Structure formats: structure tokens, C-alpha cells
CSV table of C-alpha atoms in Angstrom, one decimal:
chain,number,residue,atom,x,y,z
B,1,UNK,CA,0.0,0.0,0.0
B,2,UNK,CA,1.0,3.8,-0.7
B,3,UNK,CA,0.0,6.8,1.1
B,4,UNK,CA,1.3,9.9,-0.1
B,5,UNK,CA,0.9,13.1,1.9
B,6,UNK,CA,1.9,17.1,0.9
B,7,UNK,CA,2.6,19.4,3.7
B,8,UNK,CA,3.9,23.4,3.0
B,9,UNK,CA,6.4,24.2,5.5
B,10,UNK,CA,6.0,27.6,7.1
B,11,UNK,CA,9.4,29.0,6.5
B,12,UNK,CA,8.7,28.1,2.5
B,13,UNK,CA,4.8,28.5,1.3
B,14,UNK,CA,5.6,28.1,-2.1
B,15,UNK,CA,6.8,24.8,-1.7
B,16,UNK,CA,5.3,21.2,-1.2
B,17,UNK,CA,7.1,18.4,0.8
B,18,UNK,CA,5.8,15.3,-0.9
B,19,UNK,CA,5.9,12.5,2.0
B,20,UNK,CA,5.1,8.4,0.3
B,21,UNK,CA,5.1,5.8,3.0
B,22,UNK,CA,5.0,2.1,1.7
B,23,UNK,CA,4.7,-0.8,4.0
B,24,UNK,CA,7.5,-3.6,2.7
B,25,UNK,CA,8.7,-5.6,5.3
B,26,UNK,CA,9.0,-2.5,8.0
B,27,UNK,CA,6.8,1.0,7.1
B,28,UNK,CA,9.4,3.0,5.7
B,29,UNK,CA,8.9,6.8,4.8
B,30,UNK,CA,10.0,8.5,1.4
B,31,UNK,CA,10.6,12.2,1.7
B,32,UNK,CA,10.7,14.4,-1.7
B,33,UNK,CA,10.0,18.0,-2.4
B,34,UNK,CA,8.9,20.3,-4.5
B,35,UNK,CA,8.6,23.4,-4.9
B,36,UNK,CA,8.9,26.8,-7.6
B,37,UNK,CA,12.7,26.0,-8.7
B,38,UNK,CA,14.2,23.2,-10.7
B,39,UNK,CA,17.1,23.0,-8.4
B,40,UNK,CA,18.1,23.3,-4.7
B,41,UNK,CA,20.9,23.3,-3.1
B,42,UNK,CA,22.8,22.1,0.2
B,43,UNK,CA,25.6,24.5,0.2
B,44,UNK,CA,25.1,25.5,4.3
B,45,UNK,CA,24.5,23.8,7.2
B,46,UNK,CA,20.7,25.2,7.9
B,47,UNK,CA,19.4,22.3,10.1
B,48,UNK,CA,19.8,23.7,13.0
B,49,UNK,CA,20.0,22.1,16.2
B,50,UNK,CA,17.8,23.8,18.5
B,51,UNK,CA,14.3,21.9,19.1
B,52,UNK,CA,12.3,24.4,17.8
B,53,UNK,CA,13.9,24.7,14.3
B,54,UNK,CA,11.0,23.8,11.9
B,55,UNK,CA,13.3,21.2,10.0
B,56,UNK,CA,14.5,19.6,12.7
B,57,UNK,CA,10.7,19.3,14.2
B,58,UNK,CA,9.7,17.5,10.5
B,59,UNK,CA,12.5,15.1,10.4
B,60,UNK,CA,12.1,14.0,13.8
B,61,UNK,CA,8.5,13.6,13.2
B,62,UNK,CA,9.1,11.4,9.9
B,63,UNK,CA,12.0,9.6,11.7
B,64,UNK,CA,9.4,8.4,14.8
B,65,UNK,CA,6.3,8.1,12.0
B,66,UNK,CA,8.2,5.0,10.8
B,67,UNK,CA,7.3,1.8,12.2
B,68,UNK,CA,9.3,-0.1,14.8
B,69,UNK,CA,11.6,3.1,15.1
B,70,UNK,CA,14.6,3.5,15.0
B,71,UNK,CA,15.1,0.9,12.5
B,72,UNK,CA,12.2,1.9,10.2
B,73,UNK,CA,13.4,3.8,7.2
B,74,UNK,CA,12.9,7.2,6.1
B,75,UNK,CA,14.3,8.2,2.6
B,76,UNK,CA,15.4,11.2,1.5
B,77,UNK,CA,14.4,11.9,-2.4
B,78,UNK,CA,16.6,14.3,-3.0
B,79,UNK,CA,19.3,14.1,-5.5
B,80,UNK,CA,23.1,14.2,-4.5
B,81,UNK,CA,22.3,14.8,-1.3
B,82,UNK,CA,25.9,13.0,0.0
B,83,UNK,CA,27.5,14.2,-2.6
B,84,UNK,CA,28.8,17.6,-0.7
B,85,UNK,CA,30.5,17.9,2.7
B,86,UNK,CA,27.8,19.6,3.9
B,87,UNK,CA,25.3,17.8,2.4
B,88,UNK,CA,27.0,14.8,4.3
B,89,UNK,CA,27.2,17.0,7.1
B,90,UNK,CA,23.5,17.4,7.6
B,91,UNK,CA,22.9,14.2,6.8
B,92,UNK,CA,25.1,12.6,10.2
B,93,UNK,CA,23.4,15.7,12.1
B,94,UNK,CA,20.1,14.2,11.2
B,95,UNK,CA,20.8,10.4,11.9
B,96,UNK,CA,22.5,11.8,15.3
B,97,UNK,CA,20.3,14.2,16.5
B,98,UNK,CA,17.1,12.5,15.8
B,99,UNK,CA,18.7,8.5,16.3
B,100,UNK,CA,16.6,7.3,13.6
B,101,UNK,CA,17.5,5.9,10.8
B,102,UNK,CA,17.5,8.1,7.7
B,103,UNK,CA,19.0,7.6,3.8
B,104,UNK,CA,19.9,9.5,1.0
B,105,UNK,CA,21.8,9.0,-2.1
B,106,UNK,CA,25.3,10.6,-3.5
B,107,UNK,CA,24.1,10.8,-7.0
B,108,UNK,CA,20.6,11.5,-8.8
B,109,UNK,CA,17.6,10.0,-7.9
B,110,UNK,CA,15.3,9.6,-10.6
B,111,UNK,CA,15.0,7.1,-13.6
B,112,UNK,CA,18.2,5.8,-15.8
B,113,UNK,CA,17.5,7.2,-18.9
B,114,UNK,CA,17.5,10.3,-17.3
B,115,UNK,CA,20.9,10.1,-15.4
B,116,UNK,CA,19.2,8.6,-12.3
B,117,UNK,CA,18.9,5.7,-10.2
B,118,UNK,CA,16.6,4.3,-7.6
B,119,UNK,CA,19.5,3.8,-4.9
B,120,UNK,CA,20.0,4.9,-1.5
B,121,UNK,CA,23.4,5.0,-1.3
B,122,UNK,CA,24.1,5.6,2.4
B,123,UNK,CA,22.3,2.5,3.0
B,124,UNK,CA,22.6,0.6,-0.4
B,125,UNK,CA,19.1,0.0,-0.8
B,126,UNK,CA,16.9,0.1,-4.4
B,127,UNK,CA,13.7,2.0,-3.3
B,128,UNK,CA,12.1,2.1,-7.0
B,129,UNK,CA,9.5,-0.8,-6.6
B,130,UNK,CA,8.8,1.1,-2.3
B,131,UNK,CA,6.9,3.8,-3.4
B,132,UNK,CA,6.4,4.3,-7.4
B,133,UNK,CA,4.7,2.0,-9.8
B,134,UNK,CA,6.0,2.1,-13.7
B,135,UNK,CA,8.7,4.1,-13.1
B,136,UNK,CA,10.0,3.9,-16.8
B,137,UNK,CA,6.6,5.7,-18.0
B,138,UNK,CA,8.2,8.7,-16.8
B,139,UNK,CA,11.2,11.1,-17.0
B,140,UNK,CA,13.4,13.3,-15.2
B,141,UNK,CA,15.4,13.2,-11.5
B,142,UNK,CA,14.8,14.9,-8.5
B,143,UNK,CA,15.4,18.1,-8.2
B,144,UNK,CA,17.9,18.8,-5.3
B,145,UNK,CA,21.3,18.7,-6.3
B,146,UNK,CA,25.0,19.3,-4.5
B,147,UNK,CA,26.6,22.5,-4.6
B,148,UNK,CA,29.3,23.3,-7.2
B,149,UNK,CA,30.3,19.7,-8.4
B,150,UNK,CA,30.2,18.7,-5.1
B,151,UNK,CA,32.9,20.6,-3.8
B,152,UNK,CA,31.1,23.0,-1.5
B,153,UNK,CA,33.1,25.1,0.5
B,154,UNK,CA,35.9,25.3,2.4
B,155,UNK,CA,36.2,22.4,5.1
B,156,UNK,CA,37.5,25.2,7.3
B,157,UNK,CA,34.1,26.8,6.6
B,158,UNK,CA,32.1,23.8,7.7
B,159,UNK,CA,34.2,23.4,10.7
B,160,UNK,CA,33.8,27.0,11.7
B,161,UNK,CA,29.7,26.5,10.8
B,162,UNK,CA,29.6,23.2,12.5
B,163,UNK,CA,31.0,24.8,15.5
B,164,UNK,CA,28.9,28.2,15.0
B,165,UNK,CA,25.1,25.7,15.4
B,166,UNK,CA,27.1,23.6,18.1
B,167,UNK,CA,27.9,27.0,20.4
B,168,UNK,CA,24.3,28.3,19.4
B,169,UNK,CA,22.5,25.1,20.5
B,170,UNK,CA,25.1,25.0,23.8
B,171,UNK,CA,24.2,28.8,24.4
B,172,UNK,CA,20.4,27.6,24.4
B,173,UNK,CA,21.2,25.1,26.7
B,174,UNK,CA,22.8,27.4,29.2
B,175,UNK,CA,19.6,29.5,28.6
B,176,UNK,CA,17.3,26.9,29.3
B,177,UNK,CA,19.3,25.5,32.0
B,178,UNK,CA,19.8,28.7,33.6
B,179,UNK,CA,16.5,29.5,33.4
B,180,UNK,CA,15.3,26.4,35.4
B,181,UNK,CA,18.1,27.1,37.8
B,182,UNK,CA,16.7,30.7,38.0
B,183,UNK,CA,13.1,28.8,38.3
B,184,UNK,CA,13.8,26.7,40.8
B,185,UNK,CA,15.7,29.0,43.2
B,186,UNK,CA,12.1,31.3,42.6
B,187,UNK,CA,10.3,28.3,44.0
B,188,UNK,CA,12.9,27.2,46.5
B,189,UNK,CA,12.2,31.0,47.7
B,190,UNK,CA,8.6,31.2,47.3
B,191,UNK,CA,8.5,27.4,49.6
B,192,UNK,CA,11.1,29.0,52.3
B,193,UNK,CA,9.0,32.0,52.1
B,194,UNK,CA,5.6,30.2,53.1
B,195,UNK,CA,7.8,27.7,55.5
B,196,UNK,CA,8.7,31.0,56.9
B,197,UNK,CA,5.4,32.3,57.6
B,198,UNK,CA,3.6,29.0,58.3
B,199,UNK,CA,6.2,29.3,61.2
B,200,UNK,CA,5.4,32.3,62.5
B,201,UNK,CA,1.4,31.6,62.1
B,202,UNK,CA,2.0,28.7,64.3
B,203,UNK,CA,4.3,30.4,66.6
B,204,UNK,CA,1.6,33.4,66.9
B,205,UNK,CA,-1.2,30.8,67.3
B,206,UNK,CA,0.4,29.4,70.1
B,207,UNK,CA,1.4,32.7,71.7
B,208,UNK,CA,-2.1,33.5,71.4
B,209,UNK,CA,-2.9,30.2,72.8
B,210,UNK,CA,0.0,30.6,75.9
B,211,UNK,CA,-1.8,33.9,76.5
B,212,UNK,CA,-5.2,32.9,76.7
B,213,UNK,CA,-4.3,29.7,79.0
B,214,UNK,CA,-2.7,32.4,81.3
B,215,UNK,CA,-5.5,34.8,81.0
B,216,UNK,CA,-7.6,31.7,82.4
B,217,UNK,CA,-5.1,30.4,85.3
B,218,UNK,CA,-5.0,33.9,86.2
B,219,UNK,CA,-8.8,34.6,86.6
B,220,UNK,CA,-9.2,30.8,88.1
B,221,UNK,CA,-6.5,31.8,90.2
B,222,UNK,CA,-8.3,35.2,91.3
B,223,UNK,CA,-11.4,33.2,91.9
B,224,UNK,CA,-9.9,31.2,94.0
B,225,UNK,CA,-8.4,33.7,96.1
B,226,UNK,CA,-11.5,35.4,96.0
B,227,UNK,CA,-13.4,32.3,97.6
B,228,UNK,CA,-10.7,31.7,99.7
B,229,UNK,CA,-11.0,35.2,100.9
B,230,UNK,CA,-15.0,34.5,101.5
B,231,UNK,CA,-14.5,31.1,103.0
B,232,UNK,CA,-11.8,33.1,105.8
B,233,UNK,CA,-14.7,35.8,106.4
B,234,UNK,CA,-17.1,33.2,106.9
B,235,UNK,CA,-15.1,31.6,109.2
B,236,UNK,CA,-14.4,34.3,111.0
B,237,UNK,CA,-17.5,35.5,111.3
B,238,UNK,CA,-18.9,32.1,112.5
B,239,UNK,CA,-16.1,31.8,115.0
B,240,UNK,CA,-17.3,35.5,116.5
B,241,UNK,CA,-21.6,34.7,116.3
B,242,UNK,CA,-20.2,31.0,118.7
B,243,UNK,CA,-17.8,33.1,121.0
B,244,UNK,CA,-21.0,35.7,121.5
B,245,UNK,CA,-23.5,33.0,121.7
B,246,UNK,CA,-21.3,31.0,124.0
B,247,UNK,CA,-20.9,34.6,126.0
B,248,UNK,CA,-24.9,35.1,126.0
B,249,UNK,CA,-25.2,31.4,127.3
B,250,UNK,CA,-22.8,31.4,129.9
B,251,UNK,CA,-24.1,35.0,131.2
B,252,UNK,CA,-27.6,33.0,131.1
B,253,UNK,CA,-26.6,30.5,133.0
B,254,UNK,CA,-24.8,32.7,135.7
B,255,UNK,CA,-28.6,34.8,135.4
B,256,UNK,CA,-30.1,31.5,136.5
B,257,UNK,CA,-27.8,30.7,139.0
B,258,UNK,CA,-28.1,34.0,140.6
B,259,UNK,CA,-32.3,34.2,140.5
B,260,UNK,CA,-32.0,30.7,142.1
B,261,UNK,CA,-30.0,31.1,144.8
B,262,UNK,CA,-31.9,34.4,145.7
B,263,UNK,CA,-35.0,32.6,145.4
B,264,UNK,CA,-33.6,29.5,147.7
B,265,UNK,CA,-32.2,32.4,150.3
B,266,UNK,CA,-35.6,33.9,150.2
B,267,UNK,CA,-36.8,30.4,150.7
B,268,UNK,CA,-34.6,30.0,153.7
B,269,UNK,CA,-35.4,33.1,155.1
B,270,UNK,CA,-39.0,32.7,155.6
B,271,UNK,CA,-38.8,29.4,156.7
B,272,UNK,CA,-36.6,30.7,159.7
B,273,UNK,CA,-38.8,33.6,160.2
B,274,UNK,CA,-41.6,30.7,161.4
């Protein structure tokens, strides 16, 4: 079975990427494109490695469209794509950046009479019968070519390039990175921060608490001196009504004593008066 799909990429509307997936032995993927020119060219290193980079974001999406990734294949239909250092450049950038497994071909891709062949060279594979039928009805190549007979420039150039995407992508990494260190000392601030006043809510709640235990000893304590202050009063006074009543009772008694012995001597006298 074949599926083809077109997709415009943003950074190109005039153009079409032309993806053809054919299911033979594992689903592999067949990348082509086309576009307003009859020729285009690899003569810089413009994959770039940061994970936002629109190319990098399609070929990792057809490298992980491919079943049983990373061994499913994803071809690259572009003519003499290895043919120029950076062509070959990109190329290993892809395969190592993505870890899939992509190929491409050295020479033109197209059909024979027309200068072309059907082979993958990076991984010696004929794709003619994976994704075309009747092949020899038509003519021409792909049109994506090498730069300059495949010379391209200067291997100093590619170093200095290479090196240039390398530094960028490691300068977005310290970015990034320093931004989640920056982040995370944010949070580890904003978590001491409400540690911190968690602990002085609790510390005030129990200060509040310490004081309002107090506040209660201290009136219990009042009361009780209060009452104890009552109970002595009472005390007292009961002591003073049983000292007077014990007076009255005694004075009483010495009251009786005295009306009877002046009644008994009255007694006495008129009996010795008979």
C-alpha cells in the first residue's frame, strides 16, 4: 500500500514536501520536495539544532512516524544529497540528532535514462518498486542537487559553521538551564517563604494560645483567692456569732444561778422567820 501526503512548511509556502510511505517488510517513509525552482541546493549547514527549528521538528517527526523506530526507514528523495560535505554534514546531524535511521543518495535520484537511479546510497538500498509504480513511463530526477560539483566550500568553513550551530544550541542550553536554575531558586524561595510564615502563624497561634491559657489560670486563680478570701470571712464571722453565743449562754446560766440562789435564800429566810 502507498499513502502519499503534501505538507507546506511555514518558512517556505511556495513549496510542497511530498511524504510516500509504503509498508514492505518494516513501514518506511519517502521524503521528496517540490517546490517553484528546478534545483536546490545544500551549500550550508541550515538544520539547526535547537528543538524548535522547523526542519529539525519535520524530520524527527518522519524519523518516529516510521514503524518499529529507529530501524524503520525514512528516505530522503533528494538528489546528491551525499555528494557535498555539507550535504553529508546534515545528513550525520540528522541520523544523530534524531537516532533514527534516515537515507539518502550521492548521485541523482530519478529514472536511468534520465541520469538517475533508484539507490539509497548511504544504505545501499533500491527503493524504485517502495513507493512508485511504472517508473519507466516517466522522465526526469529529483530536483535537489549538490553544490558546485560537489565541492562545496571550504572544510574550514564547515568546521567554523559546525561549530557556530554547536555554540548556538550550547548557548540555548545554558539558557534553558539557567533559566530552570533561575526557576527553581524562585520556588525554592517562594517554599522557604511560606515555611517561613507558616512558622510564624503557628508560633503566633500558640502565643495566642500561651496567653489565653494564662488569662484563664490567672482569673481561676483570682477566683480562687476570691473564695478563699469569703470562706476566711465566713469563718471568721462564724467563730465570732459561737464566741458571743457562747458569752450570752454562759451570762444566762450565771442569770439563772443567781435568780435561784436568791430565790432558795428567800426560801430559807421565811422558813426561819416561822
Amino acid at each position: 500500500m502507498i499513502e502519499a501526503v503534501t505538507t507546506r512548511p511555514e518558512s517556505s509556502p511556495g513549496s510542497r514536501i511530498l511524504v510516500l510511505r509504503a509498508e514492505i517488510r518494516h513501514q518506511n517513509l519517502g521524503a521528496g520536495i517540490q517546490g517553484p525552482g528546478i534545483r536546490y541546493e545544500v551549500s550550508e549547514l541550515r538544520w539547526g539544532l535547537s528543538a524548535a527549528d522547523e526542519a529539525r521538528q519535520l524530520v524527527e517527526m518522519l524519523g518516529h512516524s516510521v514503524e518499529h523506530a529507529p530501524e524503520g526507514r525514512v528516505d530522503l528523495l533528494a538528489c546528491s544529497l551525499l555528494k557535498s560535505r555539507e550535504g553529508r554534514e546534515v545528513f550525520d546531524a540528522i541520523e544523530r540528532e534524531t537516532k533514527c535511521n534516515f537515507a539518502a543518495s550521492d548521485n541523482k535520484t530519478g529514472n536511468p535514462k534520465n541520469g538517475g537511479d533508484w539507490i539509497m546510497e548511504s544504505d545501499n538500498v533500491d527503493i524504485r518498486d517502495d513507493y512508485f509504480m511504472n517508473t519507466d513511463e516517466f522522465s526526469g530526477t529529483f530536483a535537489a542537487h549538490g553544490s558546485s560539483a560537489g565541492e562545496g566550500v571550504s572544510e574550514a568553513e564547515v568546521e567554523r559553521r559546525i561549530a557556530e550551530a554547536k555554540q548556538a544550541a550550547v548557548d540555548e542550553a545554558k539558557a534553558e538551564h539557567e533559566q530552570r536554575v533561575e526557576s527553581a531558586l524562585e520556588e525554592a524561595k517562594r517554599a522557604a517563604e511560606a515555611e517561613k510564615q507558616a512558622a510564624v502563624d503557628e508560633a503566633k497561634a500558640e502565643h495566642e494560645q500561651r496567653a489565653k491559657s494564662m488569662q484563664e489560670e490567672n482569673k481561676e486563680a483570682v477566683e480562687a483567692e476570691k473564695q478563699a478570701a469569703i470562706d476566711a470571712v465566713n469563718a471568721e464571722h462564724d467563730e465570732h456569732v459561737q464566741s458571743v453565743l457562747e458569752e450570752a449562754r454562759l451570762a444566762a446560766e450565771v442569770d439563772k444561778q443567781a435568780a435561784i440562789d436568791a430565790v432558795k435564800a428567800e426560801h430559807e429566810q421565811y422558813v426561819n422567820q416561822l
